[in-house]
Amino acid sequence: MFDIKFIRDHGEKFDAGLARRGVPPKAGEILGLDEEARKYTAVLNDMQSRRNAASKAIGAAKAKGDEDEFNRLKAEVDQIKTQMPTAEAEQKKKLDQIRDILSGLPNLPADDVPQGEDEAANEEVRKWGEPRKLNSAKEHFDLGEALGQMDFEAAARMSGSRFVLLKGGLARLERAIANFMLDTHTGEFGYTECQPPLLVRDDALYGTGQLPKFAEDLFKSTGDHWLIPTAEVSLTNIVREDILAEEELPLRFTAWTPCFRSEAGAAGRDTRGMIRLHQFSKVELVSITAPDQSNAEHERMTECAETVLQKLDLAYRTMVLSTGDMGFSARKTYDIEVWLPGQAQYREISSCSNCGDFQARRMNTRCRAKGEKQTTFVHTLNGSGLAVGRTLVAIMENYQNEDGSIAVPDALNPYMGGVEKIETAVD
RNA sequence: GGAGGGGUGGCAGAGUGGUCGAAUGCGGCGGUCUUGAAAACCGUUGGGCUUCACGGUCCCGGGGGUUCGAAUCCCUCCCCCUCCGCCA
C-alpha cells in the first residue's frame, strides 16, 4: 500500500517505479480521483459545519423556548441534510476507487534491484561450496521411492496430486531438519520461536499482500478462514495494528509450520517429486525493524538462512531477483538456490525479502521513538530459513550413496537418535 | 452450540441524547523544592483529514440506522469475559 501524499509529491517517481515492474502509469488516474475526493470532502466539511452550528443553536433555542427560532433552524438543517447523502456517496465512491487501485499495486523496487522481465535477469550475488558431481546421481523421488519411505501414490489416493507421504527415516529426517533450523535461528540468531495460527482471516492476508489479488493461490476453509501459504502471514501479522516502542526493535520471529498453496497456474511444472506440493513445511523468519534498519536486517536475515546450508554443507548460490521476478510486497528479494545433483541445477530453497513499509501500511503497524510523539510505519522482512521439504530433497540428492542409501549430514546427528544412514528397512 | 456481561485516550476507569474529544487515577513530559534523587506541589499530555495560519471536520471495536443533535437509543458484524453443554 502506498502513501497518497507520496504520490502527490512524487508522481513521476511513483510511475517510474511501477514501470520498472511492468505496471502502466497510475499516478495521473489516482491523483485525478484524489482531487475529486478532496473536492467532495471540502463540500461535505462545509455542510457538516453548518449543520453542527445549527444543531447547537437548536439546543439553545429549545432551552429558551423560542419556538419560531427552533422551527426555522430545524428547516435549515433539514435543507442541508437533503444534500449531504449525494456528496457522501460521491466521496465514498472516489475513495473506494483509490483504495481499490492502491491495494492492487505491487511494492516499488529498491534502486539497486536489477531491471528485468523475469528470472533470466536475476543476478548472482555470491556462491558457496562446490556443486557435488556424482556418477549417475538419482533424483530424490527415485531414491525415496526405492527406500520405500516416500509414497506419492498413497498420498494421491487420499489427497490427489501434489501431496506426499513420508515414512520412517525420511519422516524423521524432515523433523530433524526442522528442529535443527529452529535451534540455529533461536540459539544463534536471536529469533523467537512461535507456534502461530495456520488459519487466518482476510485482514491478515490483506496485510501481507496475498489479498485481494492472489486469492486463487490460496486454500479457503468453508468458513471465513484461509490456510496460510507461508508462516510469513502469521508471523508478520503478530504486530498488526500495534504501535511498537522503537527501542524494542528489531523483533525477530521464527516458526516451523506447514504451508498450503493451491499452485493454480503451475500445472505441468515440477509435477514429479517434492519440489512443488500443495502442502509443505517451512521454517520461516520474520523481522520487524525501524525504517532505517531494514536494509542491514535484510543482509543479516539472508546470512541466517545461508548459514543453515553451510552447516549442512550444501552448495548454493545467492541471487538478487530482478524487478520482474519479485513478489508483490517486496522491494528487494534475495533467493538462495541449492545445488541438486539429481537435477544437476540450482533450485530455490529460500527467498528473503525486504518489504519496506508496504505491509506495515496495510497492517497499520507503527513504531515510536522514546520521547517522540510522531509514529512511523515499521519495516517488515520475511525469509525462508529454510524450506524444509526442499532441504530434505537437497540432502537426499547430495548425500546419496551408490546403493541408494542416504548419509545423514553431521549437523543433523544430534537430531536423528543415532541413525547415521537412511536405508531400506530390513526386518 | 446455549445464556448472560463487556469493548471509551499509553494503561486503568467514569460518562441523564444537547458546550463530551470526553471526568478521575496512573504513566509520560515541563517546572517548583533539593547538593542530587525520591516524595510533595503546580502545569501539561490522543489521533486522522484539511488549512500558510486561524479554524473546520471526522474518530469512544467495525459497518449501518433513528434524531435538529448519538460515546449515550436501534440493527448487524467482530473481539473479550463469566456460566452451561460438547470436546483434542
Coordinates of C-alpha atoms (C1' of nucleotides) in Angstrom, one line a residue:
Chain A
M1 CA 0.0 0.0 0.0
F2 CA 1.2 3.5 -0.7
D3 CA 1.1 6.9 0.9
I4 CA -1.2 9.1 -1.2
K5 CA 0.9 12.0 -0.1
F6 CA 4.0 10.4 -1.6
I7 CA 2.1 10.0 -4.9
R8 CA 1.0 13.7 -4.8
D9 CA 4.6 14.8 -4.2
H10 CA 6.5 12.3 -6.4
G11 CA 4.1 11.2 -9.1
E12 CA 6.8 10.7 -11.6
K13 CA 9.0 8.7 -9.3
F14 CA 5.9 6.6 -8.4
D15 CA 5.2 5.8 -12.1
A16 CA 8.8 5.2 -12.8
G17 CA 8.9 2.6 -10.0
L18 CA 5.8 0.9 -11.4
A19 CA 7.2 0.9 -14.8
R20 CA 10.2 -1.0 -13.5
R21 CA 7.8 -3.7 -12.6
G22 CA 5.9 -3.6 -15.9
V23 CA 2.9 -1.8 -14.5
P24 CA 1.5 1.1 -16.6
P25 CA 1.5 4.6 -15.0
K26 CA -1.2 5.1 -12.4
A27 CA -0.3 8.4 -10.7
G28 CA -2.5 10.5 -13.1
E29 CA -5.6 8.5 -12.5
I30 CA -5.0 8.3 -8.8
L31 CA -4.4 12.0 -8.4
G32 CA -7.4 12.8 -10.5
L33 CA -9.6 10.7 -8.2
D34 CA -7.8 12.2 -5.2
E35 CA -8.6 15.7 -6.3
E36 CA -12.3 14.9 -6.8
A37 CA -12.5 13.1 -3.5
R38 CA -11.0 16.1 -1.8
K39 CA -13.4 18.4 -3.5
Y40 CA -16.3 16.4 -2.1
T41 CA -14.6 16.3 1.3
A42 CA -14.4 20.1 1.3
V43 CA -18.1 20.4 0.4
L44 CA -19.1 17.8 2.9
N45 CA -17.0 19.5 5.5
D46 CA -18.8 22.8 5.0
M47 CA -22.2 21.2 5.2
Q48 CA -21.3 19.4 8.4
S49 CA -20.0 22.6 9.8
R50 CA -23.3 24.4 9.1
R51 CA -25.4 21.5 10.4
N52 CA -23.4 21.3 13.6
A53 CA -23.7 25.0 14.2
A54 CA -27.5 25.0 13.6
S55 CA -27.9 21.9 15.8
K56 CA -26.2 23.7 18.6
A57 CA -28.4 26.7 18.1
I58 CA -31.4 24.5 18.2
G59 CA -30.5 23.3 21.6
A60 CA -30.2 26.8 22.8
A61 CA -33.5 27.8 21.2
K62 CA -35.3 24.9 22.7
A63 CA -33.8 25.7 26.1
K64 CA -35.1 29.3 25.8
G65 CA -38.5 28.0 24.5
D66 CA -38.1 30.1 21.3
E67 CA -40.5 28.0 19.1
D68 CA -40.1 30.2 15.9
E69 CA -36.3 30.1 16.0
F70 CA -36.4 26.4 16.7
N71 CA -38.6 25.7 13.7
R72 CA -36.5 28.0 11.5
L73 CA -33.3 26.3 12.4
K74 CA -34.8 22.8 12.0
A75 CA -35.9 23.7 8.5
E76 CA -32.4 24.9 7.7
V77 CA -30.8 21.6 9.0
D78 CA -33.3 19.6 7.0
Q79 CA -32.4 21.5 3.9
I80 CA -28.7 20.8 4.4
K81 CA -29.4 17.2 5.1
T82 CA -31.1 16.6 1.8
Q83 CA -27.8 17.5 0.1
M84 CA -25.4 15.5 2.2
P85 CA -26.1 11.9 1.0
T86 CA -25.1 12.7 -2.6
A87 CA -21.8 14.3 -1.5
E88 CA -21.1 11.5 0.9
A89 CA -21.8 8.9 -1.8
E90 CA -19.6 10.6 -4.3
Q91 CA -16.8 11.0 -1.9
K92 CA -17.0 7.4 -0.8
K93 CA -17.0 6.3 -4.4
K94 CA -13.8 8.1 -5.2
L95 CA -12.1 6.9 -2.0
D96 CA -13.1 3.3 -2.8
Q97 CA -11.7 3.6 -6.3
I98 CA -8.5 5.0 -5.0
R99 CA -8.2 2.2 -2.4
D100 CA -9.0 -0.5 -5.0
I101 CA -6.3 0.8 -7.3
L102 CA -3.7 1.2 -4.5
S103 CA -4.4 -2.2 -2.9
G104 CA -3.7 -3.9 -6.2
L105 CA -0.4 -2.3 -6.9
P106 CA 2.9 -4.1 -6.1
N107 CA 5.6 -2.5 -4.0
L108 CA 8.2 -0.3 -5.8
P109 CA 11.6 -1.9 -6.3
A110 CA 14.6 -0.6 -4.4
D111 CA 17.0 1.3 -6.5
D112 CA 19.7 -1.4 -6.5
V113 CA 17.3 -4.1 -7.8
P114 CA 18.3 -5.2 -11.3
Q115 CA 15.9 -4.4 -14.1
G116 CA 14.4 -7.4 -16.0
E117 CA 11.3 -9.2 -17.1
D118 CA 11.8 -12.5 -15.4
E119 CA 14.3 -14.8 -13.6
A120 CA 16.7 -14.6 -16.5
A121 CA 17.6 -11.1 -15.3
N122 CA 18.4 -12.2 -11.7
E123 CA 22.0 -11.6 -10.7
E124 CA 24.3 -13.8 -8.8
V125 CA 25.5 -12.2 -5.6
R126 CA 27.7 -14.9 -4.3
K127 CA 28.3 -18.6 -4.4
W128 CA 29.3 -21.0 -1.7
G129 CA 30.6 -24.6 -1.9
E130 CA 31.4 -26.9 -4.7
P131 CA 28.4 -28.3 -6.6
R132 CA 28.7 -32.0 -6.0
K133 CA 29.4 -34.1 -9.0
L134 CA 28.1 -37.6 -8.7
N135 CA 28.2 -40.6 -11.0
S136 CA 24.7 -41.3 -12.1
A137 CA 23.1 -39.1 -9.5
K138 CA 19.5 -40.0 -8.9
E139 CA 16.6 -37.6 -8.2
H140 CA 15.1 -37.5 -4.8
F141 CA 11.8 -39.2 -5.7
D142 CA 13.6 -42.2 -7.2
L143 CA 15.7 -42.5 -4.1
G144 CA 12.8 -42.0 -1.8
E145 CA 10.5 -44.5 -3.5
A146 CA 13.3 -47.1 -3.7
L147 CA 13.7 -46.7 0.0
G148 CA 10.0 -47.3 0.5
Q149 CA 9.8 -44.1 2.6
M150 CA 8.4 -41.6 0.1
D151 CA 5.0 -42.6 -1.2
F152 CA 3.3 -40.3 -3.7
E153 CA 0.7 -42.9 -4.7
A154 CA -0.7 -43.4 -1.2
A155 CA -0.8 -39.6 -0.8
A156 CA -2.6 -39.3 -4.2
R157 CA -5.2 -41.9 -3.2
M158 CA -6.3 -39.8 -0.2
S159 CA -5.5 -36.3 -1.4
G160 CA -4.8 -36.2 -5.1
S161 CA -1.7 -35.0 -6.9
R162 CA 1.0 -32.7 -5.3
F163 CA 0.9 -34.4 -1.9
V164 CA 3.5 -36.8 -0.4
L165 CA 3.6 -39.3 2.4
L166 CA 6.9 -39.6 4.2
K167 CA 7.6 -42.6 6.4
G168 CA 10.3 -44.0 8.6
G169 CA 13.7 -42.5 8.3
L170 CA 12.7 -39.8 5.8
A171 CA 9.8 -38.6 8.0
R172 CA 12.2 -38.5 10.9
L173 CA 14.8 -36.6 8.8
E174 CA 12.2 -34.0 7.9
R175 CA 11.6 -33.4 11.6
A176 CA 15.3 -33.4 12.4
I177 CA 15.9 -30.8 9.7
A178 CA 13.2 -28.5 11.1
N179 CA 14.5 -28.9 14.7
F180 CA 18.0 -28.2 13.6
M181 CA 16.9 -25.0 11.8
L182 CA 14.8 -23.8 14.7
D183 CA 17.6 -24.4 17.1
T184 CA 20.0 -22.5 14.9
H185 CA 17.8 -19.5 14.5
T186 CA 16.7 -19.3 18.1
G187 CA 20.0 -20.2 19.6
E188 CA 22.5 -18.4 17.3
F189 CA 20.5 -15.6 15.8
G190 CA 18.1 -14.5 18.4
Y191 CA 14.8 -15.3 16.7
T192 CA 11.8 -16.0 19.0
E193 CA 10.2 -19.4 18.3
C194 CA 6.5 -19.1 17.6
Q195 CA 3.7 -21.5 17.0
P196 CA 1.2 -19.3 15.2
P197 CA -2.3 -19.9 13.8
L198 CA -2.4 -21.7 10.5
L199 CA -5.9 -20.4 9.7
V200 CA -6.2 -16.7 9.3
R201 CA -8.8 -14.2 8.2
D202 CA -8.9 -11.9 5.2
D203 CA -7.4 -9.0 7.1
A204 CA -4.2 -10.8 7.8
L205 CA -3.7 -11.9 4.2
Y206 CA -4.5 -8.4 3.1
G207 CA -1.9 -7.1 5.5
T208 CA 0.9 -9.2 4.0
G209 CA -0.3 -8.6 0.4
Q210 CA -1.7 -12.0 -0.7
L211 CA -5.2 -10.5 -0.8
P212 CA -7.0 -9.1 -2.7
K213 CA -5.0 -10.0 -5.8
F214 CA -3.9 -13.6 -5.2
A215 CA -6.9 -15.4 -3.7
E216 CA -6.6 -18.1 -6.4
D217 CA -3.3 -19.2 -5.0
L218 CA -4.8 -19.9 -1.6
F219 CA -7.0 -22.6 0.1
K220 CA -10.1 -21.2 1.8
S221 CA -12.0 -23.0 4.5
T222 CA -15.7 -23.4 4.4
G223 CA -15.9 -20.6 7.0
D224 CA -14.1 -17.3 6.9
H225 CA -10.6 -18.7 7.3
W226 CA -7.8 -19.3 4.8
L227 CA -4.9 -21.7 5.2
I228 CA -1.7 -19.8 5.4
P229 CA 0.5 -20.2 2.2
T230 CA 3.5 -19.3 4.4
A231 CA 4.1 -18.5 8.1
E232 CA 5.1 -15.0 6.9
V233 CA 1.4 -14.3 7.1
S234 CA 1.0 -15.3 10.7
L235 CA 4.4 -14.1 12.0
T236 CA 4.2 -10.7 10.3
N237 CA 0.6 -10.1 11.5
I238 CA 1.7 -10.6 15.1
V239 CA 2.3 -6.8 15.2
R240 CA -0.7 -5.7 13.1
E241 CA -2.4 -2.5 14.4
D242 CA 0.4 -2.1 17.0
I243 CA 2.4 0.9 18.0
L244 CA 5.8 -0.5 19.0
A245 CA 8.5 1.2 21.0
E246 CA 11.4 1.8 18.7
E247 CA 13.9 0.6 21.4
E248 CA 12.4 -2.9 21.4
L249 CA 13.1 -3.3 17.6
P250 CA 14.0 -5.3 15.8
L251 CA 11.6 -8.1 16.6
R252 CA 12.6 -11.4 15.2
F253 CA 10.2 -14.3 14.9
T254 CA 10.6 -17.8 13.6
A255 CA 8.2 -20.8 13.2
W256 CA 8.1 -24.2 11.7
T257 CA 4.7 -24.6 10.0
P258 CA 3.0 -26.4 7.2
C259 CA 2.2 -24.1 4.2
F260 CA -0.7 -24.6 1.9
R261 CA -0.8 -23.4 -1.7
S262 CA -3.2 -24.2 -4.5
E263 CA -0.5 -23.9 -7.1
A264 CA -3.0 -22.6 -9.6
G265 CA -1.2 -21.8 -12.8
A266 CA 1.6 -24.2 -12.0
A267 CA 0.0 -27.0 -13.9
G268 CA 2.6 -29.2 -15.5
R269 CA 5.6 -27.7 -13.6
D270 CA 7.6 -29.8 -11.2
T271 CA 4.9 -32.5 -11.3
R272 CA 7.2 -35.2 -10.0
G273 CA 8.6 -35.3 -6.6
M274 CA 8.6 -33.0 -3.6
I275 CA 9.6 -29.7 -5.2
R276 CA 6.1 -28.3 -5.7
L277 CA 3.4 -29.6 -3.4
H278 CA 0.0 -28.3 -2.1
Q279 CA 1.3 -28.8 1.4
F280 CA 4.9 -28.5 2.6
S281 CA 6.7 -27.4 5.7
K282 CA 8.9 -24.5 6.1
V283 CA 10.9 -22.7 8.8
E284 CA 10.1 -19.0 8.4
L285 CA 12.0 -16.0 9.6
V286 CA 10.3 -12.6 10.1
S287 CA 11.8 -9.4 11.3
I288 CA 10.1 -6.1 12.3
T289 CA 12.5 -3.2 12.2
A290 CA 12.8 0.6 12.4
P291 CA 12.7 2.1 8.9
D292 CA 16.4 2.8 8.8
Q293 CA 17.4 -0.7 9.9
S294 CA 15.7 -2.8 7.3
N295 CA 18.5 -2.9 4.7
A296 CA 21.0 -4.2 7.2
E297 CA 18.5 -6.6 8.6
H298 CA 17.8 -7.9 5.1
E299 CA 21.5 -8.8 4.7
R300 CA 21.6 -10.4 8.2
M301 CA 18.5 -12.5 7.5
T302 CA 19.8 -13.8 4.3
E303 CA 23.0 -14.8 6.1
C304 CA 21.0 -16.6 8.7
A305 CA 19.4 -18.7 6.0
E306 CA 22.7 -19.3 4.2
T307 CA 24.3 -20.4 7.5
V308 CA 21.9 -23.3 7.6
L309 CA 23.1 -24.5 4.2
Q310 CA 26.7 -24.1 5.2
K311 CA 26.2 -26.2 8.3
L312 CA 24.6 -28.8 6.2
D313 CA 27.5 -28.5 3.7
L314 CA 25.2 -27.9 0.8
A315 CA 26.4 -25.8 -2.1
Y316 CA 24.3 -22.8 -3.0
R317 CA 24.3 -19.5 -4.8
T318 CA 22.5 -16.3 -3.7
M319 CA 20.7 -14.3 -6.3
V320 CA 19.2 -10.9 -6.2
L321 CA 15.9 -11.0 -8.0
S322 CA 15.1 -8.7 -10.9
T323 CA 12.2 -6.4 -10.9
G324 CA 10.2 -8.9 -13.0
D325 CA 10.7 -11.8 -10.7
M326 CA 10.0 -10.2 -7.3
G327 CA 6.9 -10.9 -5.2
F328 CA 4.1 -8.4 -4.8
S329 CA 5.1 -7.0 -1.4
A330 CA 8.8 -7.0 -1.8
R331 CA 11.1 -4.0 -2.6
K332 CA 14.1 -6.3 -2.8
T333 CA 14.5 -10.0 -2.7
Y334 CA 17.4 -12.5 -2.4
D335 CA 16.8 -16.0 -3.4
I336 CA 19.1 -18.8 -2.2
E337 CA 19.4 -21.7 -4.6
V338 CA 20.8 -25.0 -3.5
W339 CA 22.6 -27.4 -5.8
L340 CA 20.6 -30.5 -6.6
P341 CA 22.9 -33.2 -8.2
G342 CA 19.9 -35.3 -9.3
Q343 CA 18.6 -32.4 -11.4
A344 CA 22.1 -31.0 -12.0
Q345 CA 20.9 -27.5 -11.3
Y346 CA 20.4 -24.9 -8.6
R347 CA 16.9 -24.7 -7.2
E348 CA 15.3 -22.1 -5.0
I349 CA 15.3 -23.1 -1.3
S350 CA 14.9 -19.8 0.3
S351 CA 13.6 -16.3 -0.5
C352 CA 14.4 -13.4 1.7
S353 CA 12.5 -10.1 1.1
N354 CA 12.6 -6.6 2.5
C355 CA 9.1 -5.2 2.2
G356 CA 9.9 -1.8 3.5
D357 CA 6.7 -0.2 4.9
F358 CA 4.5 -1.8 2.3
Q359 CA 3.0 -4.4 4.6
A360 CA 3.2 -2.1 7.7
R361 CA 0.8 0.3 6.0
R362 CA -1.6 -2.4 5.2
M363 CA -1.5 -3.7 8.7
N364 CA -1.2 -0.3 10.3
T365 CA 1.8 -1.2 12.3
R366 CA 3.9 1.7 13.6
C367 CA 6.7 2.5 16.0
R368 CA 7.5 5.4 18.1
A369 CA 10.9 6.5 19.3
K370 CA 11.2 7.2 23.1
G371 CA 10.1 10.7 23.9
E372 CA 8.7 11.3 20.4
K373 CA 5.1 11.9 19.6
Q374 CA 5.3 11.1 16.0
T375 CA 4.8 7.5 14.8
T376 CA 6.3 6.0 11.7
F377 CA 5.5 2.8 9.9
V378 CA 7.8 -0.1 10.7
H379 CA 9.6 -2.1 8.0
T380 CA 8.9 -5.8 7.7
L381 CA 11.1 -8.6 6.3
N382 CA 10.5 -12.2 5.7
G383 CA 12.6 -15.2 4.6
S384 CA 12.6 -18.9 4.5
G385 CA 15.1 -20.3 6.8
L386 CA 14.7 -22.8 5.0
A387 CA 12.0 -24.6 3.0
V388 CA 12.2 -27.9 4.9
G389 CA 10.8 -30.2 2.2
R390 CA 13.3 -28.8 -0.3
T391 CA 16.1 -29.2 2.2
L392 CA 15.1 -32.8 2.5
V393 CA 15.4 -33.1 -1.2
A394 CA 18.8 -31.4 -1.3
I395 CA 20.1 -33.7 1.4
M396 CA 18.9 -36.8 -0.3
E397 CA 20.4 -35.8 -3.6
N398 CA 23.7 -34.5 -2.2
Y399 CA 24.2 -37.3 0.4
Q400 CA 23.1 -40.2 -1.7
N401 CA 25.3 -43.3 -1.8
E402 CA 25.6 -45.6 -4.8
D403 CA 23.5 -48.3 -3.0
G404 CA 20.6 -45.8 -2.8
S405 CA 21.0 -45.1 1.0
I406 CA 21.3 -41.5 2.3
A407 CA 24.0 -40.4 4.7
V408 CA 22.8 -38.1 7.5
P409 CA 24.7 -34.8 7.5
D410 CA 26.9 -34.4 10.6
A411 CA 24.9 -31.3 11.7
L412 CA 21.8 -33.4 12.0
N413 CA 23.3 -36.2 14.0
P414 CA 22.1 -34.9 17.3
Y415 CA 18.5 -34.9 15.9
M416 CA 18.5 -38.4 14.4
G417 CA 18.8 -40.6 17.6
G418 CA 21.9 -42.3 16.4
V419 CA 20.7 -43.0 12.9
E420 CA 23.6 -42.1 10.6
K421 CA 22.3 -43.5 7.4
I422 CA 18.8 -43.8 5.9
E423 CA 18.4 -47.1 4.1
T424 CA 15.7 -49.6 3.2
A425 CA 14.2 -51.0 6.4
V426 CA 15.5 -54.6 7.0
D427 CA 13.1 -56.6 9.0
Chain B
rG1 C1' -23.6 -24.6 20.4
rG2 C1' -27.0 -22.2 24.7
rA3 C1' -27.4 -18.0 28.5
rG4 C1' -25.6 -13.5 30.2
rG5 C1' -21.8 -9.2 30.7
rG6 C1' -18.5 -6.1 28.3
rG7 C1' -15.4 -3.3 24.2
rU8 C1' -14.0 4.6 25.8
rG9 C1' -7.2 8.3 25.2
rG10 C1' -0.2 4.8 26.5
rC11 C1' -2.8 2.0 30.7
rA12 C1' -6.8 1.8 34.4
rG13 C1' -11.7 3.7 34.6
rA14 C1' -16.4 7.4 34.7
rG15 C1' -19.8 9.2 31.3
rU16 C1' -29.2 11.6 32.5
rG17 C1' -29.3 12.1 23.8
rG18 C1' -27.6 18.7 23.7
rU19 C1' -20.5 23.3 25.1
rC20 C1' -18.2 15.4 25.7
rG21 C1' -12.9 14.7 22.2
rA22 C1' -14.7 13.0 26.7
rA23 C1' -14.3 13.3 34.4
rU24 C1' -10.7 10.9 37.5
rG25 C1' -6.3 8.0 38.6
rC26 C1' -1.7 6.0 36.9
rG27 C1' 2.1 6.7 33.4
rG28 C1' 4.7 10.4 30.2
rC29 C1' 6.6 15.5 29.6
rG30 C1' 7.9 20.6 31.8
rG31 C1' 8.5 23.2 36.4
rU32 C1' 8.9 24.4 42.0
rC33 C1' 11.6 22.4 46.1
rU34 C1' 16.6 19.5 46.7
rU35 C1' 23.9 19.1 46.6
rG36 C1' 21.4 15.2 43.5
rA37 C1' 17.2 11.9 43.6
rA38 C1' 12.6 10.4 45.8
rA39 C1' 8.2 12.4 47.9
rA40 C1' 5.0 16.6 47.7
rC41 C1' 3.0 20.5 44.8
rC42 C1' 2.0 23.4 40.1
rG43 C1' 1.4 23.0 34.9
rU44 C1' 1.0 19.9 30.6
rU45 C1' -0.3 15.4 27.9
rG46 C1' -4.9 11.3 21.9
rG47 C1' -5.2 10.6 16.5
rG48 C1' -6.7 11.2 11.0
rC49 C1' -8.0 14.6 7.1
rU50 C1' -7.9 19.7 5.6
rU51 C1' -5.6 24.9 6.0
rC52 C1' 0.4 29.2 5.2
rA53 C1' -2.3 30.1 9.6
rC54 C1' -6.8 30.9 12.5
rG55 C1' -10.0 27.4 12.1
rG56 C1' -13.1 23.4 10.3
rU57 C1' -14.2 18.3 10.2
rC58 C1' -14.0 13.0 11.4
rC59 C1' -12.7 9.3 15.1
rC60 C1' -15.4 6.4 22.1
rG61 C1' -14.4 -2.1 18.5
rG62 C1' -16.2 -2.2 12.6
rG63 C1' -20.4 -1.1 9.5
rG64 C1' -25.4 0.7 9.0
rG65 C1' -29.8 3.3 11.1
rU66 C1' -33.1 6.7 14.4
rU67 C1' -32.7 12.1 15.7
rC68 C1' -32.4 19.0 14.5
rG69 C1' -28.4 16.7 17.6
rA70 C1' -25.5 9.9 19.3
rA71 C1' -19.8 7.6 23.2
rU72 C1' -25.0 7.5 25.1
rC73 C1' -31.0 4.7 21.5
rC74 C1' -31.8 0.7 17.5
rC75 C1' -29.8 -3.2 13.9
rU76 C1' -25.7 -6.0 12.3
rC77 C1' -20.7 -7.9 12.3
rC78 C1' -16.0 -8.7 15.0
rC79 C1' -13.5 -9.3 19.6
rC80 C1' -13.0 -10.2 25.0
rC81 C1' -15.1 -12.1 29.8
rU82 C1' -18.5 -15.4 33.0
rC83 C1' -21.7 -19.7 33.4
rC84 C1' -23.6 -24.2 30.9
rG85 C1' -23.1 -28.0 27.1
rC86 C1' -19.6 -30.6 23.8
rC87 C1' -14.5 -31.8 23.0
rA88 C1' -8.2 -32.7 21.4

